[in-house]
Amino acid sequence: NEHWPLFDLEVRTPRLTLRYLDDTLARDLVTVAGRGVHDPAVMPFSIPWTDLPSPQMEQEAMRFYARTRAEVQPASWSLQFAVTVGDQVIGACDVTAAEFPALQQFTTGSWLGREFQGRGLGKEMRMAALTLGFDGLGATFARTALWHDNAASLGVTRSLGYEPIGRSRQLRRGVPDEQMEFRMPRSHWETIRRDDIAVAGVDAARHFLGL
């Protein structure tokens, strides 16, 4: 897409594809979210967007995706992706950075619809996002943060060899709780990177992001 080249950005693994979010994918994504992302008794996200009732939750998510796309600029960007298996949307992944040319670090986040959890797809999604950040965009560090009791995300993070770099006190559904923060340097990425993950459309995306 000559006017918004991010629409051509994809990361493909043997199991799934990260596709930059357009309006059609966003509509499918909020439908997946509406069927459930997590046990309502717990909140895995920093912003409790899944607590909103339907259809407000879906409408606010669509607003967020449109706003996030519009605010992409070289100094600060959040790339939102739908995760697909075949033609089926199963979840979301994002790669976010501020002052990337100087700091050369990015943060990843993701979620899977409940019906697609427990199949190892979370780790595959993370590998796809890391491939984009390190190999596609040339980062030096990847970061992630999660609540101390988010076992699934913690399992993926530890299995990939991130190093813990600290904890911070944050509000979770309005109550103070503890977030854990992790970082992966490029030197470690080079030991775990895979040759069966391909990034498409990255040259135009790099130019668009001022890299």
mmCIF file of C-alpha atoms in Angstrom:
data_model
loop_
_atom_site.group_PDB
_atom_site.id
_atom_site.type_symbol
_atom_site.label_atom_id
_atom_site.label_comp_id
_atom_site.label_asym_id
_atom_site.label_seq_id
_atom_site.Cartn_x
_atom_site.Cartn_y
_atom_site.Cartn_z
ATOM 1 C CA ASN A 1 0.000 0.000 0.000
ATOM 2 C CA GLU A 2 1.802 3.122 -1.190
ATOM 3 C CA HIS A 3 -0.014 5.505 1.173
ATOM 4 C CA TRP A 4 0.205 3.386 4.344
ATOM 5 C CA PRO A 5 2.892 0.729 3.745
ATOM 6 C CA LEU A 6 2.371 -0.826 7.167
ATOM 7 C CA PHE A 7 -0.677 -2.586 5.688
ATOM 8 C CA ASP A 8 1.773 -4.808 3.782
ATOM 9 C CA LEU A 9 3.706 -5.782 6.935
ATOM 10 C CA GLU A 10 3.453 -9.468 7.861
ATOM 11 C CA VAL A 11 5.444 -11.935 9.937
ATOM 12 C CA ARG A 12 4.960 -15.569 8.914
ATOM 13 C CA THR A 13 5.899 -18.631 10.937
ATOM 14 C CA PRO A 14 5.088 -22.267 10.088
ATOM 15 C CA ARG A 15 2.142 -22.097 12.523
ATOM 16 C CA LEU A 16 0.729 -18.578 12.287
ATOM 17 C CA THR A 17 0.941 -15.127 10.688
ATOM 18 C CA LEU A 18 1.051 -11.648 12.210
ATOM 19 C CA ARG A 19 -0.855 -9.317 9.858
ATOM 20 C CA TYR A 20 -0.860 -5.543 10.340
ATOM 21 C CA LEU A 21 -4.331 -4.577 11.467
ATOM 22 C CA ASP A 22 -6.745 -3.137 8.912
ATOM 23 C CA ASP A 23 -10.432 -2.477 9.553
ATOM 24 C CA THR A 24 -11.539 -5.938 8.420
ATOM 25 C CA LEU A 25 -9.042 -7.721 10.661
ATOM 26 C CA ALA A 26 -9.965 -5.383 13.535
ATOM 27 C CA ARG A 27 -13.634 -6.335 13.193
ATOM 28 C CA ASP A 28 -12.729 -10.035 13.299
ATOM 29 C CA LEU A 29 -10.423 -9.435 16.245
ATOM 30 C CA VAL A 30 -13.032 -7.777 18.439
ATOM 31 C CA THR A 31 -15.388 -10.664 17.647
ATOM 32 C CA VAL A 32 -12.777 -13.072 19.030
ATOM 33 C CA ALA A 33 -12.307 -10.847 22.088
ATOM 34 C CA GLY A 34 -16.059 -10.778 22.637
ATOM 35 C CA ARG A 35 -16.067 -14.569 23.020
ATOM 36 C CA GLY A 36 -13.569 -14.279 25.871
ATOM 37 C CA VAL A 37 -9.861 -13.704 26.401
ATOM 38 C CA HIS A 38 -9.370 -14.692 30.049
ATOM 39 C CA ASP A 39 -11.113 -15.826 33.220
ATOM 40 C CA PRO A 40 -13.150 -12.786 34.336
ATOM 41 C CA ALA A 41 -11.923 -13.362 37.896
ATOM 42 C CA VAL A 42 -8.405 -12.290 36.928
ATOM 43 C CA MET A 43 -7.071 -9.342 34.890
ATOM 44 C CA PRO A 44 -3.920 -9.991 32.833
ATOM 45 C CA PHE A 45 -3.854 -6.522 31.215
ATOM 46 C CA SER A 46 -2.621 -3.187 32.559
ATOM 47 C CA ILE A 47 -5.683 -1.491 31.051
ATOM 48 C CA PRO A 48 -8.779 -3.577 31.961
ATOM 49 C CA TRP A 49 -10.426 -3.181 28.544
ATOM 50 C CA THR A 50 -12.044 -6.620 28.707
ATOM 51 C CA ASP A 51 -14.089 -5.554 31.752
ATOM 52 C CA LEU A 52 -16.323 -3.378 29.559
ATOM 53 C CA PRO A 53 -19.701 -4.917 28.646
ATOM 54 C CA SER A 54 -20.558 -5.772 25.049
ATOM 55 C CA PRO A 55 -20.962 -3.911 22.700
ATOM 56 C CA GLN A 56 -19.020 -1.131 24.479
ATOM 57 C CA MET A 57 -15.909 -3.309 24.738
ATOM 58 C CA GLU A 58 -15.875 -4.025 21.004
ATOM 59 C CA GLN A 59 -16.569 -0.372 20.130
ATOM 60 C CA GLU A 60 -13.801 0.934 22.410
ATOM 61 C CA ALA A 61 -11.385 -1.626 20.962
ATOM 62 C CA MET A 62 -12.191 -0.434 17.429
ATOM 63 C CA ARG A 63 -11.575 3.160 18.550
ATOM 64 C CA PHE A 64 -8.258 2.139 20.095
ATOM 65 C CA TYR A 65 -7.100 0.393 16.912
ATOM 66 C CA ALA A 66 -8.043 3.367 14.726
ATOM 67 C CA ARG A 67 -6.424 5.860 17.111
ATOM 68 C CA THR A 68 -3.247 3.797 17.463
ATOM 69 C CA ARG A 69 -2.875 3.523 13.695
ATOM 70 C CA ALA A 70 -3.394 7.267 13.239
ATOM 71 C CA GLU A 71 -0.775 8.131 15.870
ATOM 72 C CA VAL A 72 2.100 6.132 14.308
ATOM 73 C CA GLN A 73 5.074 8.407 13.663
ATOM 74 C CA PRO A 74 8.862 7.929 13.734
ATOM 75 C CA ALA A 75 9.207 9.265 17.309
ATOM 76 C CA SER A 76 6.572 6.935 18.761
ATOM 77 C CA TRP A 77 4.682 4.008 17.324
ATOM 78 C CA SER A 78 2.610 0.971 18.214
ATOM 79 C CA LEU A 79 2.216 -1.595 15.458
ATOM 80 C CA GLN A 80 -0.977 -3.602 15.982
ATOM 81 C CA PHE A 81 -1.302 -7.056 14.436
ATOM 82 C CA ALA A 82 -4.012 -9.662 14.114
ATOM 83 C CA VAL A 83 -2.672 -13.177 14.610
ATOM 84 C CA THR A 84 -4.097 -15.615 12.100
ATOM 85 C CA VAL A 85 -3.934 -19.364 11.537
ATOM 86 C CA GLY A 86 -4.955 -19.892 7.941
ATOM 87 C CA ASP A 87 -7.821 -17.446 7.447
ATOM 88 C CA GLN A 88 -8.902 -17.547 11.104
ATOM 89 C CA VAL A 89 -8.119 -14.670 13.459
ATOM 90 C CA ILE A 90 -7.088 -16.116 16.838
ATOM 91 C CA GLY A 91 -5.652 -13.162 18.760
ATOM 92 C CA ALA A 92 -3.613 -9.971 18.732
ATOM 93 C CA CYS A 93 0.007 -8.916 19.065
ATOM 94 C CA ASP A 94 1.657 -5.505 19.202
ATOM 95 C CA VAL A 95 5.167 -4.154 18.866
ATOM 96 C CA THR A 96 5.601 -0.715 20.447
ATOM 97 C CA ALA A 97 8.483 1.740 20.745
ATOM 98 C CA ALA A 98 9.362 5.331 21.587
ATOM 99 C CA GLU A 99 12.491 7.097 20.289
ATOM 100 C CA PHE A 100 13.427 3.850 18.555
ATOM 101 C CA PRO A 101 16.285 5.204 16.380
ATOM 102 C CA ALA A 102 18.107 6.328 19.547
ATOM 103 C CA LEU A 103 17.035 3.712 22.112
ATOM 104 C CA GLN A 104 16.756 0.728 19.746
ATOM 105 C CA GLN A 105 14.338 -1.082 22.032
ATOM 106 C CA PHE A 106 10.763 -2.269 21.647
ATOM 107 C CA THR A 107 8.043 -3.750 23.828
ATOM 108 C CA THR A 108 5.738 -6.624 22.896
ATOM 109 C CA GLY A 109 2.244 -7.464 24.081
ATOM 110 C CA SER A 110 -0.309 -10.053 23.004
ATOM 111 C CA TRP A 111 -3.457 -11.979 23.759
ATOM 112 C CA LEU A 112 -5.172 -15.096 22.432
ATOM 113 C CA GLY A 113 -8.858 -15.920 22.352
ATOM 114 C CA ARG A 114 -9.612 -18.445 25.118
ATOM 115 C CA GLU A 115 -10.493 -21.185 22.644
ATOM 116 C CA PHE A 116 -6.994 -20.990 21.139
ATOM 117 C CA GLN A 117 -4.997 -21.053 24.362
ATOM 118 C CA GLY A 118 -2.888 -23.948 25.622
ATOM 119 C CA ARG A 119 -1.502 -24.940 22.190
ATOM 120 C CA GLY A 120 1.890 -23.217 22.330
ATOM 121 C CA LEU A 121 0.667 -20.410 20.084
ATOM 122 C CA GLY A 122 1.589 -17.734 22.630
ATOM 123 C CA LYS A 123 5.256 -18.608 22.375
ATOM 124 C CA GLU A 124 5.039 -18.757 18.571
ATOM 125 C CA MET A 125 3.456 -15.279 18.514
ATOM 126 C CA ARG A 126 6.224 -13.919 20.733
ATOM 127 C CA MET A 127 8.902 -15.396 18.471
ATOM 128 C CA ALA A 128 7.223 -13.725 15.488
ATOM 129 C CA ALA A 129 7.151 -10.350 17.269
ATOM 130 C CA LEU A 130 10.794 -10.700 18.341
ATOM 131 C CA THR A 131 11.795 -11.557 14.772
ATOM 132 C CA LEU A 132 10.158 -8.361 13.550
ATOM 133 C CA GLY A 133 11.796 -6.215 16.217
ATOM 134 C CA PHE A 134 15.302 -7.663 16.089
ATOM 135 C CA ASP A 135 15.717 -8.904 12.518
ATOM 136 C CA GLY A 136 13.235 -6.654 10.729
ATOM 137 C CA LEU A 137 13.746 -3.364 12.559
ATOM 138 C CA GLY A 138 17.270 -3.848 13.912
ATOM 139 C CA ALA A 139 16.598 -3.477 17.641
ATOM 140 C CA THR A 140 19.185 -3.996 20.374
ATOM 141 C CA PHE A 141 16.730 -4.838 23.183
ATOM 142 C CA ALA A 142 13.229 -6.296 23.568
ATOM 143 C CA ARG A 143 11.173 -5.642 26.673
ATOM 144 C CA THR A 144 8.013 -7.053 28.190
ATOM 145 C CA ALA A 145 6.069 -6.530 31.407
ATOM 146 C CA LEU A 146 3.447 -8.691 33.091
ATOM 147 C CA TRP A 147 1.580 -9.135 36.338
ATOM 148 C CA HIS A 148 3.398 -11.370 38.813
ATOM 149 C CA ASP A 149 0.698 -14.073 38.634
ATOM 150 C CA ASN A 150 0.275 -14.224 34.824
ATOM 151 C CA ALA A 151 1.543 -17.791 34.577
ATOM 152 C CA ALA A 152 1.094 -18.196 30.816
ATOM 153 C CA SER A 153 2.993 -15.031 29.877
ATOM 154 C CA LEU A 154 5.609 -15.678 32.538
ATOM 155 C CA GLY A 155 6.139 -19.184 31.152
ATOM 156 C CA VAL A 156 6.707 -17.877 27.627
ATOM 157 C CA THR A 157 8.999 -15.090 28.843
ATOM 158 C CA ARG A 158 11.156 -17.385 30.946
ATOM 159 C CA SER A 159 11.286 -20.139 28.322
ATOM 160 C CA LEU A 160 12.726 -17.656 25.817
ATOM 161 C CA GLY A 161 15.429 -16.567 28.240
ATOM 162 C CA TYR A 162 14.518 -12.971 29.008
ATOM 163 C CA GLU A 163 16.415 -11.444 31.937
ATOM 164 C CA PRO A 164 14.384 -9.947 34.812
ATOM 165 C CA ILE A 165 15.216 -6.271 35.238
ATOM 166 C CA GLY A 166 12.837 -5.141 37.955
ATOM 167 C CA ARG A 167 9.407 -4.848 39.456
ATOM 168 C CA SER A 168 7.051 -1.894 39.626
ATOM 169 C CA ARG A 169 3.927 -1.050 41.591
ATOM 170 C CA GLN A 170 0.965 -0.430 39.289
ATOM 171 C CA LEU A 171 -2.778 -0.187 39.581
ATOM 172 C CA ARG A 172 -4.702 -3.297 38.574
ATOM 173 C CA ARG A 173 -8.447 -2.773 38.409
ATOM 174 C CA GLY A 174 -7.801 0.195 40.705
ATOM 175 C CA VAL A 175 -5.865 -1.802 43.317
ATOM 176 C CA PRO A 176 -2.055 -1.632 43.736
ATOM 177 C CA ASP A 177 -0.290 -4.771 42.498
ATOM 178 C CA GLU A 178 3.132 -5.829 41.257
ATOM 179 C CA GLN A 179 4.312 -5.924 37.676
ATOM 180 C CA MET A 180 7.437 -7.797 36.626
ATOM 181 C CA GLU A 181 9.657 -6.379 33.885
ATOM 182 C CA PHE A 182 11.978 -8.326 31.593
ATOM 183 C CA ARG A 183 14.475 -7.550 28.860
ATOM 184 C CA MET A 184 16.185 -9.530 26.102
ATOM 185 C CA PRO A 185 19.440 -8.254 24.542
ATOM 186 C CA ARG A 186 20.283 -8.881 20.912
ATOM 187 C CA SER A 187 23.182 -11.117 21.981
ATOM 188 C CA HIS A 188 20.682 -13.573 23.495
ATOM 189 C CA TRP A 189 18.284 -13.238 20.565
ATOM 190 C CA GLU A 190 21.070 -14.428 18.254
ATOM 191 C CA THR A 191 21.171 -17.720 20.193
ATOM 192 C CA ILE A 192 17.426 -18.450 19.900
ATOM 193 C CA ARG A 193 16.435 -16.864 16.574
ATOM 194 C CA ARG A 194 14.830 -19.175 14.004
ATOM 195 C CA ASP A 195 15.349 -19.392 10.260
ATOM 196 C CA ASP A 196 11.766 -20.471 9.506
ATOM 197 C CA ILE A 197 10.167 -17.079 10.332
ATOM 198 C CA ALA A 198 9.885 -14.538 7.497
ATOM 199 C CA VAL A 199 9.088 -10.824 7.624
ATOM 200 C CA ALA A 200 7.381 -9.326 4.541
ATOM 201 C CA GLY A 201 7.001 -5.641 3.715
ATOM 202 C CA VAL A 202 9.625 -4.561 6.227
ATOM 203 C CA ASP A 203 11.731 -2.333 3.953
ATOM 204 C CA ALA A 204 8.836 0.007 3.227
ATOM 205 C CA ALA A 205 7.812 -0.123 6.894
ATOM 206 C CA ARG A 206 11.323 0.845 7.992
ATOM 207 C CA HIS A 207 11.276 3.840 5.655
ATOM 208 C CA PHE A 208 7.816 4.839 6.897
ATOM 209 C CA LEU A 209 9.039 4.675 10.521
ATOM 210 C CA GLY A 210 12.065 6.805 9.737
ATOM 211 C CA LEU A 211 14.638 4.030 10.093
#
